[in-house]
Amino acid sequence: MSAGPFARLPPPPYYVVIFSSLRTAGDQGYEQMAARMVELAAQQPGFLGAESARGADGFGITVSYWRSEEDIAAWRRHAEHRLAQQGGRARWYEHYELRVARVERAWGKAI
Amino acid sequence: MSAGPFARLPPPPYYVVIFSSLRTAGDQGYEQMAARMVELAAQQPGFLGAESARGADGFGITVSYWRSEEDIAAWRRHAEHRLAQQGGRARWYEHYELRVARVERAWGKAI
């Protein structure tokens, strides 16, 4: 899973959660929670990989890849993840959008 | 399309192109091309919206949303976009990954 920031994934089909978010000001425990969620997600059944970018304006996109929709649903219900979701709504995000999609084709290029 | 950095989208289903990339050093005309591609994509049939984030490490994710796979294929073949793709391979990106997925569910939250 570590080609630097890129996820190493099997051939499609698989599923993706696209999480777009705008951070509130100040850390308020955000970095620690985010690192823990990456660590925890990677331990879940069906987790395939994740990629994340956030600009200086506070807008970020995280994509996490999963074997199935059931695996995504189980991760969404995970107790520690639910606590983080509550913190996200209460403190860390001004606004966010979540989209679940089925990846059908993939290709890439390394120099 | 402007709730700040968030795309305003219709209810699913629709399609998404997830473009993850690691920039080379230096601008080399990149910012001008990127702004032009955003402008040009927004004029294409079936374009629904886009979101983009890039961190200080040069790793970025752009998601663009489309009505259909045919619309995505047409945009991929667009002459000016093809020139940009060539520049991307030759100059602007160390590495990139492209994934096309069908969005099936979406939800969000604004404070």
PDB file of C-alpha atoms in Angstrom:
ATOM      1  CA  MET A   1       0.000   0.000   0.000  1.00  0.00           C
ATOM      2  CA  SER A   2       2.950   2.388   0.000  1.00  0.00           C
ATOM      3  CA  ALA A   3       4.032   3.824  -3.320  1.00  0.00           C
ATOM      4  CA  GLY A   4       4.362   7.087  -1.409  1.00  0.00           C
ATOM      5  CA  PRO A   5       0.965   8.742  -1.377  1.00  0.00           C
ATOM      6  CA  PHE A   6      -0.601   6.381  -3.932  1.00  0.00           C
ATOM      7  CA  ALA A   7      -2.761   3.413  -3.000  1.00  0.00           C
ATOM      8  CA  ARG A   8      -1.764   0.109  -4.585  1.00  0.00           C
ATOM      9  CA  LEU A   9      -4.987  -1.524  -5.612  1.00  0.00           C
ATOM     10  CA  PRO A  10      -6.113  -4.754  -7.223  1.00  0.00           C
ATOM     11  CA  PRO A  11      -7.847  -4.624 -10.618  1.00  0.00           C
ATOM     12  CA  PRO A  12     -11.439  -3.276 -10.528  1.00  0.00           C
ATOM     13  CA  PRO A  13     -14.185  -3.706  -9.616  1.00  0.00           C
ATOM     14  CA  TYR A  14     -13.958  -2.383  -6.063  1.00  0.00           C
ATOM     15  CA  TYR A  15     -15.608   0.444  -4.129  1.00  0.00           C
ATOM     16  CA  VAL A  16     -14.523   3.924  -3.152  1.00  0.00           C
ATOM     17  CA  VAL A  17     -15.642   6.382  -0.500  1.00  0.00           C
ATOM     18  CA  ILE A  18     -14.946   9.951  -1.625  1.00  0.00           C
ATOM     19  CA  PHE A  19     -14.833  12.267   1.377  1.00  0.00           C
ATOM     20  CA  SER A  20     -14.555  15.994   0.582  1.00  0.00           C
ATOM     21  CA  SER A  21     -14.243  18.313   3.534  1.00  0.00           C
ATOM     22  CA  LEU A  22     -13.531  21.850   4.576  1.00  0.00           C
ATOM     23  CA  ARG A  23     -11.717  22.108   7.909  1.00  0.00           C
ATOM     24  CA  THR A  24     -12.600  24.516  10.672  1.00  0.00           C
ATOM     25  CA  ALA A  25      -9.806  26.748  12.009  1.00  0.00           C
ATOM     26  CA  GLY A  26      -7.333  25.339  14.542  1.00  0.00           C
ATOM     27  CA  ASP A  27      -6.286  21.750  15.138  1.00  0.00           C
ATOM     28  CA  GLN A  28      -8.562  20.846  18.094  1.00  0.00           C
ATOM     29  CA  GLY A  29      -7.225  17.286  18.102  1.00  0.00           C
ATOM     30  CA  TYR A  30      -7.805  16.816  14.392  1.00  0.00           C
ATOM     31  CA  GLU A  31      -4.358  15.582  13.320  1.00  0.00           C
ATOM     32  CA  GLN A  32      -4.235  12.944  16.032  1.00  0.00           C
ATOM     33  CA  MET A  33      -7.724  11.692  15.158  1.00  0.00           C
ATOM     34  CA  ALA A  34      -6.958  11.650  11.418  1.00  0.00           C
ATOM     35  CA  ALA A  35      -3.781   9.609  11.904  1.00  0.00           C
ATOM     36  CA  ARG A  36      -5.648   7.172  14.151  1.00  0.00           C
ATOM     37  CA  MET A  37      -8.456   6.753  11.605  1.00  0.00           C
ATOM     38  CA  VAL A  38      -5.953   5.949   8.837  1.00  0.00           C
ATOM     39  CA  GLU A  39      -4.351   3.332  11.104  1.00  0.00           C
ATOM     40  CA  LEU A  40      -7.709   1.892  12.138  1.00  0.00           C
ATOM     41  CA  ALA A  41      -9.207   1.826   8.623  1.00  0.00           C
ATOM     42  CA  ALA A  42      -6.193  -0.134   7.388  1.00  0.00           C
ATOM     43  CA  GLN A  43      -7.031  -2.879   9.911  1.00  0.00           C
ATOM     44  CA  GLN A  44     -10.628  -3.324   8.735  1.00  0.00           C
ATOM     45  CA  PRO A  45     -11.811  -6.247   6.611  1.00  0.00           C
ATOM     46  CA  GLY A  46     -11.958  -5.313   2.944  1.00  0.00           C
ATOM     47  CA  PHE A  47      -9.820  -2.187   3.200  1.00  0.00           C
ATOM     48  CA  LEU A  48      -7.729  -1.869   0.024  1.00  0.00           C
ATOM     49  CA  GLY A  49      -5.999   1.501   0.362  1.00  0.00           C
ATOM     50  CA  ALA A  50      -6.489   5.235   0.693  1.00  0.00           C
ATOM     51  CA  GLU A  51      -5.197   8.527  -0.685  1.00  0.00           C
ATOM     52  CA  SER A  52      -5.543  11.978   0.799  1.00  0.00           C
ATOM     53  CA  ALA A  53      -4.724  15.591  -0.071  1.00  0.00           C
ATOM     54  CA  ARG A  54      -5.526  18.871   1.660  1.00  0.00           C
ATOM     55  CA  GLY A  55      -4.611  22.344   0.480  1.00  0.00           C
ATOM     56  CA  ALA A  56      -3.607  25.408   2.489  1.00  0.00           C
ATOM     57  CA  ASP A  57      -7.203  26.678   2.122  1.00  0.00           C
ATOM     58  CA  GLY A  58      -8.419  23.820   4.358  1.00  0.00           C
ATOM     59  CA  PHE A  59     -10.253  21.952   1.607  1.00  0.00           C
ATOM     60  CA  GLY A  60      -9.337  18.289   1.357  1.00  0.00           C
ATOM     61  CA  ILE A  61     -10.273  15.085  -0.429  1.00  0.00           C
ATOM     62  CA  THR A  62      -9.741  11.600   0.983  1.00  0.00           C
ATOM     63  CA  VAL A  63     -10.544   8.545  -1.081  1.00  0.00           C
ATOM     64  CA  SER A  64     -10.624   5.149   0.596  1.00  0.00           C
ATOM     65  CA  TYR A  65     -10.942   1.942  -1.375  1.00  0.00           C
ATOM     66  CA  TRP A  66     -12.839  -1.146  -0.268  1.00  0.00           C
ATOM     67  CA  ARG A  67     -13.612  -4.618  -1.517  1.00  0.00           C
ATOM     68  CA  SER A  68     -17.384  -4.295  -1.081  1.00  0.00           C
ATOM     69  CA  GLU A  69     -20.199  -2.039   0.047  1.00  0.00           C
ATOM     70  CA  GLU A  70     -20.674  -4.290   3.071  1.00  0.00           C
ATOM     71  CA  ASP A  71     -17.096  -3.576   4.147  1.00  0.00           C
ATOM     72  CA  ILE A  72     -17.809   0.159   3.842  1.00  0.00           C
ATOM     73  CA  ALA A  73     -20.972  -0.165   5.895  1.00  0.00           C
ATOM     74  CA  ALA A  74     -19.113  -2.081   8.613  1.00  0.00           C
ATOM     75  CA  TRP A  75     -16.400   0.593   8.779  1.00  0.00           C
ATOM     76  CA  ARG A  76     -19.028   3.286   8.987  1.00  0.00           C
ATOM     77  CA  ARG A  77     -20.532   1.544  12.031  1.00  0.00           C
ATOM     78  CA  HIS A  78     -17.184   0.920  13.776  1.00  0.00           C
ATOM     79  CA  ALA A  79     -17.463   2.313  17.334  1.00  0.00           C
ATOM     80  CA  GLU A  80     -14.244   4.347  17.365  1.00  0.00           C
ATOM     81  CA  HIS A  81     -14.950   5.635  13.864  1.00  0.00           C
ATOM     82  CA  ARG A  82     -18.405   6.740  14.985  1.00  0.00           C
ATOM     83  CA  LEU A  83     -16.854   8.818  17.740  1.00  0.00           C
ATOM     84  CA  ALA A  84     -14.602  10.447  15.136  1.00  0.00           C
ATOM     85  CA  GLN A  85     -17.646  11.118  12.945  1.00  0.00           C
ATOM     86  CA  GLN A  86     -19.311  12.891  15.861  1.00  0.00           C
ATOM     87  CA  GLY A  87     -16.193  14.990  16.401  1.00  0.00           C
ATOM     88  CA  GLY A  88     -16.141  15.791  12.702  1.00  0.00           C
ATOM     89  CA  ARG A  89     -19.692  17.104  12.792  1.00  0.00           C
ATOM     90  CA  ALA A  90     -19.174  18.999  16.048  1.00  0.00           C
ATOM     91  CA  ARG A  91     -15.686  20.443  15.650  1.00  0.00           C
ATOM     92  CA  TRP A  92     -13.456  19.564  12.730  1.00  0.00           C
ATOM     93  CA  TYR A  93     -15.429  20.232   9.559  1.00  0.00           C
ATOM     94  CA  GLU A  94     -17.303  23.281   8.343  1.00  0.00           C
ATOM     95  CA  HIS A  95     -18.850  21.176   5.617  1.00  0.00           C
ATOM     96  CA  TYR A  96     -18.324  17.742   4.138  1.00  0.00           C
ATOM     97  CA  GLU A  97     -19.686  15.541   1.376  1.00  0.00           C
ATOM     98  CA  LEU A  98     -19.543  11.765   1.152  1.00  0.00           C
ATOM     99  CA  ARG A  99     -20.009   9.740  -1.994  1.00  0.00           C
ATOM    100  CA  VAL A 100     -19.849   5.993  -2.441  1.00  0.00           C
ATOM    101  CA  ALA A 101     -19.017   4.706  -5.902  1.00  0.00           C
ATOM    102  CA  ARG A 102     -18.162   1.489  -7.679  1.00  0.00           C
ATOM    103  CA  VAL A 103     -14.817   1.695  -9.494  1.00  0.00           C
ATOM    104  CA  GLU A 104     -15.108   0.123 -12.911  1.00  0.00           C
ATOM    105  CA  ARG A 105     -11.893   1.105 -14.694  1.00  0.00           C
ATOM    106  CA  ALA A 106      -8.451   2.204 -13.539  1.00  0.00           C
ATOM    107  CA  TRP A 107      -5.156   3.067 -15.169  1.00  0.00           C
ATOM    108  CA  GLY A 108      -2.076   5.091 -14.337  1.00  0.00           C
ATOM    109  CA  LYS A 109       1.393   6.127 -15.211  1.00  0.00           C
ATOM    110  CA  ALA A 110       4.696   6.329 -13.388  1.00  0.00           C
ATOM    111  CA  ILE A 111       7.665   8.058 -15.037  1.00  0.00           C
TER     112      ILE A 111
ATOM    113  CA  MET B   1     -21.360  24.679  -8.959  1.00  0.00           C
ATOM    114  CA  SER B   2     -20.051  27.120  -6.387  1.00  0.00           C
ATOM    115  CA  ALA B   3     -20.580  26.293  -2.749  1.00  0.00           C
ATOM    116  CA  GLY B   4     -16.962  27.354  -2.440  1.00  0.00           C
ATOM    117  CA  PRO B   5     -14.821  24.314  -3.211  1.00  0.00           C
ATOM    118  CA  PHE B   6     -17.706  21.831  -3.173  1.00  0.00           C
ATOM    119  CA  ALA B   7     -19.453  20.599  -6.301  1.00  0.00           C
ATOM    120  CA  ARG B   8     -23.240  20.888  -6.285  1.00  0.00           C
ATOM    121  CA  LEU B   9     -24.494  17.682  -7.781  1.00  0.00           C
ATOM    122  CA  PRO B  10     -27.818  16.092  -8.681  1.00  0.00           C
ATOM    123  CA  PRO B  11     -28.905  12.924  -6.886  1.00  0.00           C
ATOM    124  CA  PRO B  12     -26.991   9.767  -7.923  1.00  0.00           C
ATOM    125  CA  PRO B  13     -26.400   7.845 -10.072  1.00  0.00           C
ATOM    126  CA  TYR B  14     -23.687   9.710 -11.956  1.00  0.00           C
ATOM    127  CA  TYR B  15     -20.038   9.046 -12.753  1.00  0.00           C
ATOM    128  CA  VAL B  16     -16.772  10.261 -11.287  1.00  0.00           C
ATOM    129  CA  VAL B  17     -13.217  10.433 -12.552  1.00  0.00           C
ATOM    130  CA  ILE B  18     -10.767  10.273  -9.651  1.00  0.00           C
ATOM    131  CA  PHE B  19      -7.407  11.703 -10.695  1.00  0.00           C
ATOM    132  CA  SER B  20      -4.583  11.330  -8.152  1.00  0.00           C
ATOM    133  CA  SER B  21      -1.284  12.901  -9.086  1.00  0.00           C
ATOM    134  CA  LEU B  22       2.129  13.823  -7.792  1.00  0.00           C
ATOM    135  CA  ARG B  23       3.514  17.012  -9.349  1.00  0.00           C
ATOM    136  CA  THR B  24       7.032  17.451 -10.607  1.00  0.00           C
ATOM    137  CA  ALA B  25       9.042  20.403  -9.232  1.00  0.00           C
ATOM    138  CA  GLY B  26       8.467  23.861 -10.705  1.00  0.00           C
ATOM    139  CA  ASP B  27       5.445  25.284 -12.432  1.00  0.00           C
ATOM    140  CA  GLN B  28       6.423  24.801 -16.109  1.00  0.00           C
ATOM    141  CA  GLY B  29       3.076  26.203 -17.253  1.00  0.00           C
ATOM    142  CA  TYR B  30       1.090  23.914 -14.976  1.00  0.00           C
ATOM    143  CA  GLU B  31      -1.131  26.460 -13.220  1.00  0.00           C
ATOM    144  CA  GLN B  32      -2.222  28.067 -16.464  1.00  0.00           C
ATOM    145  CA  MET B  33      -3.042  24.685 -18.015  1.00  0.00           C
ATOM    146  CA  ALA B  34      -4.905  23.516 -14.904  1.00  0.00           C
ATOM    147  CA  ALA B  35      -7.080  26.631 -14.819  1.00  0.00           C
ATOM    148  CA  ARG B  36      -7.824  26.260 -18.517  1.00  0.00           C
ATOM    149  CA  MET B  37      -8.795  22.596 -18.109  1.00  0.00           C
ATOM    150  CA  VAL B  38     -11.232  23.482 -15.312  1.00  0.00           C
ATOM    151  CA  GLU B  39     -12.795  26.135 -17.542  1.00  0.00           C
ATOM    152  CA  LEU B  40     -12.929  23.815 -20.554  1.00  0.00           C
ATOM    153  CA  ALA B  41     -14.292  20.796 -18.647  1.00  0.00           C
ATOM    154  CA  ALA B  42     -17.139  22.937 -17.325  1.00  0.00           C
ATOM    155  CA  GLN B  43     -18.223  23.594 -20.922  1.00  0.00           C
ATOM    156  CA  GLN B  44     -18.443  19.925 -21.899  1.00  0.00           C
ATOM    157  CA  PRO B  45     -21.717  18.034 -22.287  1.00  0.00           C
ATOM    158  CA  GLY B  46     -22.545  16.052 -19.180  1.00  0.00           C
ATOM    159  CA  PHE B  47     -20.134  17.853 -16.854  1.00  0.00           C
ATOM    160  CA  LEU B  48     -21.710  18.084 -13.394  1.00  0.00           C
ATOM    161  CA  GLY B  49     -18.962  19.561 -11.209  1.00  0.00           C
ATOM    162  CA  ALA B  50     -15.466  19.058  -9.842  1.00  0.00           C
ATOM    163  CA  GLU B  51     -13.477  19.296  -6.627  1.00  0.00           C
ATOM    164  CA  SER B  52      -9.737  19.510  -6.192  1.00  0.00           C
ATOM    165  CA  ALA B  53      -7.143  19.570  -3.409  1.00  0.00           C
ATOM    166  CA  ARG B  54      -3.342  19.521  -3.454  1.00  0.00           C
ATOM    167  CA  GLY B  55      -1.046  19.531  -0.449  1.00  0.00           C
ATOM    168  CA  ALA B  56       2.319  21.202   0.002  1.00  0.00           C
ATOM    169  CA  ASP B  57       3.979  17.828  -0.732  1.00  0.00           C
ATOM    170  CA  GLY B  58       2.734  18.047  -4.346  1.00  0.00           C
ATOM    171  CA  PHE B  59       0.239  15.209  -4.042  1.00  0.00           C
ATOM    172  CA  GLY B  60      -3.251  16.100  -5.234  1.00  0.00           C
ATOM    173  CA  ILE B  61      -6.660  14.604  -5.898  1.00  0.00           C
ATOM    174  CA  THR B  62      -9.152  15.970  -8.413  1.00  0.00           C
ATOM    175  CA  VAL B  63     -12.594  14.441  -8.746  1.00  0.00           C
ATOM    176  CA  SER B  64     -14.774  15.413 -11.690  1.00  0.00           C
ATOM    177  CA  TYR B  65     -18.398  14.356 -11.942  1.00  0.00           C
ATOM    178  CA  TRP B  66     -20.210  13.445 -15.151  1.00  0.00           C
ATOM    179  CA  ARG B  67     -23.643  12.377 -16.263  1.00  0.00           C
ATOM    180  CA  SER B  68     -22.433   9.294 -18.140  1.00  0.00           C
ATOM    181  CA  GLU B  69     -19.408   7.273 -19.153  1.00  0.00           C
ATOM    182  CA  GLU B  70     -19.903   8.480 -22.724  1.00  0.00           C
ATOM    183  CA  ASP B  71     -19.475  12.074 -21.546  1.00  0.00           C
ATOM    184  CA  ILE B  72     -16.234  11.078 -19.811  1.00  0.00           C
ATOM    185  CA  ALA B  73     -14.974   9.345 -22.948  1.00  0.00           C
ATOM    186  CA  ALA B  74     -15.767  12.416 -25.061  1.00  0.00           C
ATOM    187  CA  TRP B  75     -13.901  14.698 -22.646  1.00  0.00           C
ATOM    188  CA  ARG B  76     -10.935  12.340 -22.671  1.00  0.00           C
ATOM    189  CA  ARG B  77     -10.780  12.632 -26.469  1.00  0.00           C
ATOM    190  CA  HIS B  78     -11.183  16.433 -26.564  1.00  0.00           C
ATOM    191  CA  ALA B  79      -8.307  17.862 -28.658  1.00  0.00           C
ATOM    192  CA  GLU B  80      -7.157  20.530 -26.210  1.00  0.00           C
ATOM    193  CA  HIS B  81      -7.486  18.118 -23.294  1.00  0.00           C
ATOM    194  CA  ARG B  82      -5.324  15.599 -25.168  1.00  0.00           C
ATOM    195  CA  LEU B  83      -2.584  18.187 -25.483  1.00  0.00           C
ATOM    196  CA  ALA B  84      -2.784  18.754 -21.728  1.00  0.00           C
ATOM    197  CA  GLN B  85      -2.608  14.999 -21.152  1.00  0.00           C
ATOM    198  CA  GLN B  86       0.591  14.866 -23.224  1.00  0.00           C
ATOM    199  CA  GLY B  87       2.045  17.711 -21.154  1.00  0.00           C
ATOM    200  CA  GLY B  88       1.052  15.884 -18.001  1.00  0.00           C
ATOM    201  CA  ARG B  89       2.915  12.768 -19.028  1.00  0.00           C
ATOM    202  CA  ALA B  90       5.954  14.690 -20.281  1.00  0.00           C
ATOM    203  CA  ARG B  91       6.355  17.439 -17.683  1.00  0.00           C
ATOM    204  CA  TRP B  92       3.828  18.007 -14.943  1.00  0.00           C
ATOM    205  CA  TYR B  93       3.350  14.697 -13.153  1.00  0.00           C
ATOM    206  CA  GLU B  94       5.823  12.283 -11.599  1.00  0.00           C
ATOM    207  CA  HIS B  95       3.049   9.745 -11.309  1.00  0.00           C
ATOM    208  CA  TYR B  96      -0.710   9.683 -11.657  1.00  0.00           C
ATOM    209  CA  GLU B  97      -3.608   7.286 -11.301  1.00  0.00           C
ATOM    210  CA  LEU B  98      -7.021   7.542 -12.912  1.00  0.00           C
ATOM    211  CA  ARG B  99     -10.130   5.709 -11.766  1.00  0.00           C
ATOM    212  CA  VAL B 100     -13.619   5.863 -13.206  1.00  0.00           C
ATOM    213  CA  ALA B 101     -16.469   4.954 -10.895  1.00  0.00           C
ATOM    214  CA  ARG B 102     -20.231   5.026 -10.763  1.00  0.00           C
ATOM    215  CA  VAL B 103     -21.533   7.030  -7.788  1.00  0.00           C
ATOM    216  CA  GLU B 104     -24.389   5.201  -6.142  1.00  0.00           C
ATOM    217  CA  ARG B 105     -24.974   7.048  -2.885  1.00  0.00           C
ATOM    218  CA  ALA B 106     -24.174  10.538  -1.641  1.00  0.00           C
ATOM    219  CA  TRP B 107     -24.804  12.564   1.496  1.00  0.00           C
ATOM    220  CA  GLY B 108     -23.288  15.519   3.234  1.00  0.00           C
ATOM    221  CA  LYS B 109     -23.452  18.028   5.988  1.00  0.00           C
ATOM    222  CA  ALA B 110     -23.092  21.783   6.255  1.00  0.00           C
ATOM    223  CA  ILE B 111     -22.883  23.461   9.651  1.00  0.00           C
TER     224      ILE B 111
END
